[in-house]
Amino acid sequence: RGMREPLDQGLRELLQRLVAEDPGRRVPFIVTLRTGARAAGLVPFRVEQEFEVIRAVSGTMTPAEALALSEHKDIERIEYDGQVHALA
């Protein structure tokens, strides 16, 4: 395929576990769209914030929705939208 996968392997494995263990859980994500793609009608959530400069939107979706969305040709990247803590 030559392109970077929309989900990194660790996040994909976590989402697959959550589908089985807690399928209704809503998880916050940032979704980056490919050039020319529009979020409306594509992402399965109400867009909470849009970052036009980097063609990204944020919102919550279930693990199954995230996995399905990662297969869409207009999705460049899906990332967990959460706090990152620096190691001391």
mmCIF file with all atom_site columns, N, CA and C in Angstrom, residues 7 11 17 23 40 44 49 70 84 86:
data_model
loop_
_atom_site.group_PDB
_atom_site.id
_atom_site.type_symbol
_atom_site.label_atom_id
_atom_site.label_alt_id
_atom_site.label_comp_id
_atom_site.label_asym_id
_atom_site.label_entity_id
_atom_site.label_seq_id
_atom_site.pdbx_PDB_ins_code
_atom_site.Cartn_x
_atom_site.Cartn_y
_atom_site.Cartn_z
_atom_site.occupancy
_atom_site.B_iso_or_equiv
_atom_site.pdbx_formal_charge
_atom_site.auth_seq_id
_atom_site.auth_comp_id
_atom_site.auth_asym_id
_atom_site.auth_atom_id
_atom_site.pdbx_PDB_model_num
ATOM 1  N N  . LEU A 1 7  ? -4.302  3.656  11.834 1.00 0.00 ? 7  LEU A N  1
ATOM 2  C CA . LEU A 1 7  ? -4.204  3.319  13.254 1.00 0.00 ? 7  LEU A CA 1
ATOM 3  C C  . LEU A 1 7  ? -2.872  2.641  13.520 1.00 0.00 ? 7  LEU A C  1
ATOM 4  N N  . LEU A 1 11 ? -2.851  0.851  19.187 1.00 0.00 ? 11 LEU A N  1
ATOM 5  C CA . LEU A 1 11 ? -4.211  1.368  19.307 1.00 0.00 ? 11 LEU A CA 1
ATOM 6  C C  . LEU A 1 11 ? -5.205  0.415  18.658 1.00 0.00 ? 11 LEU A C  1
ATOM 7  N N  . ARG A 1 17 ? -9.797  -5.183 21.549 1.00 0.00 ? 17 ARG A N  1
ATOM 8  C CA . ARG A 1 17 ? -10.145 -5.690 22.880 1.00 0.00 ? 17 ARG A CA 1
ATOM 9  C C  . ARG A 1 17 ? -11.402 -5.007 23.411 1.00 0.00 ? 17 ARG A C  1
ATOM 10 N N  . PRO A 1 23 ? -18.144 -2.641 24.217 1.00 0.00 ? 23 PRO A N  1
ATOM 11 C CA . PRO A 1 23 ? -18.421 -2.132 22.870 1.00 0.00 ? 23 PRO A CA 1
ATOM 12 C C  . PRO A 1 23 ? -19.135 -0.784 22.813 1.00 0.00 ? 23 PRO A C  1
ATOM 13 N N  . ALA A 1 40 ? -17.914 16.109 7.154  1.00 0.00 ? 40 ALA A N  1
ATOM 14 C CA . ALA A 1 40 ? -19.370 15.949 7.136  1.00 0.00 ? 40 ALA A CA 1
ATOM 15 C C  . ALA A 1 40 ? -19.755 14.696 6.357  1.00 0.00 ? 40 ALA A C  1
ATOM 16 N N  . PRO A 1 44 ? -18.315 9.253  12.120 1.00 0.00 ? 44 PRO A N  1
ATOM 17 C CA . PRO A 1 44 ? -19.558 8.822  12.777 1.00 0.00 ? 44 PRO A CA 1
ATOM 18 C C  . PRO A 1 44 ? -19.813 9.532  14.106 1.00 0.00 ? 44 PRO A C  1
ATOM 19 N N  . GLN A 1 49 ? -14.537 19.680 17.525 1.00 0.00 ? 49 GLN A N  1
ATOM 20 C CA . GLN A 1 49 ? -13.581 20.716 17.163 1.00 0.00 ? 49 GLN A CA 1
ATOM 21 C C  . GLN A 1 49 ? -12.998 20.382 15.801 1.00 0.00 ? 49 GLN A C  1
ATOM 22 N N  . SER A 1 70 ? -11.153 3.527  10.126 1.00 0.00 ? 70 SER A N  1
ATOM 23 C CA . SER A 1 70 ? -9.750  3.403  9.726  1.00 0.00 ? 70 SER A CA 1
ATOM 24 C C  . SER A 1 70 ? -9.588  2.741  8.361  1.00 0.00 ? 70 SER A C  1
ATOM 25 N N  . VAL A 1 84 ? -1.317  13.404 27.628 1.00 0.00 ? 84 VAL A N  1
ATOM 26 C CA . VAL A 1 84 ? -0.033  12.716 27.582 1.00 0.00 ? 84 VAL A CA 1
ATOM 27 C C  . VAL A 1 84 ? 0.762   13.189 28.776 1.00 0.00 ? 84 VAL A C  1
ATOM 28 N N  . ALA A 1 86 ? 4.386   13.333 30.747 1.00 0.00 ? 86 ALA A N  1
ATOM 29 C CA . ALA A 1 86 ? 5.831   13.176 30.579 1.00 0.00 ? 86 ALA A CA 1
ATOM 30 C C  . ALA A 1 86 ? 6.379   12.311 31.703 1.00 0.00 ? 86 ALA A C  1
#
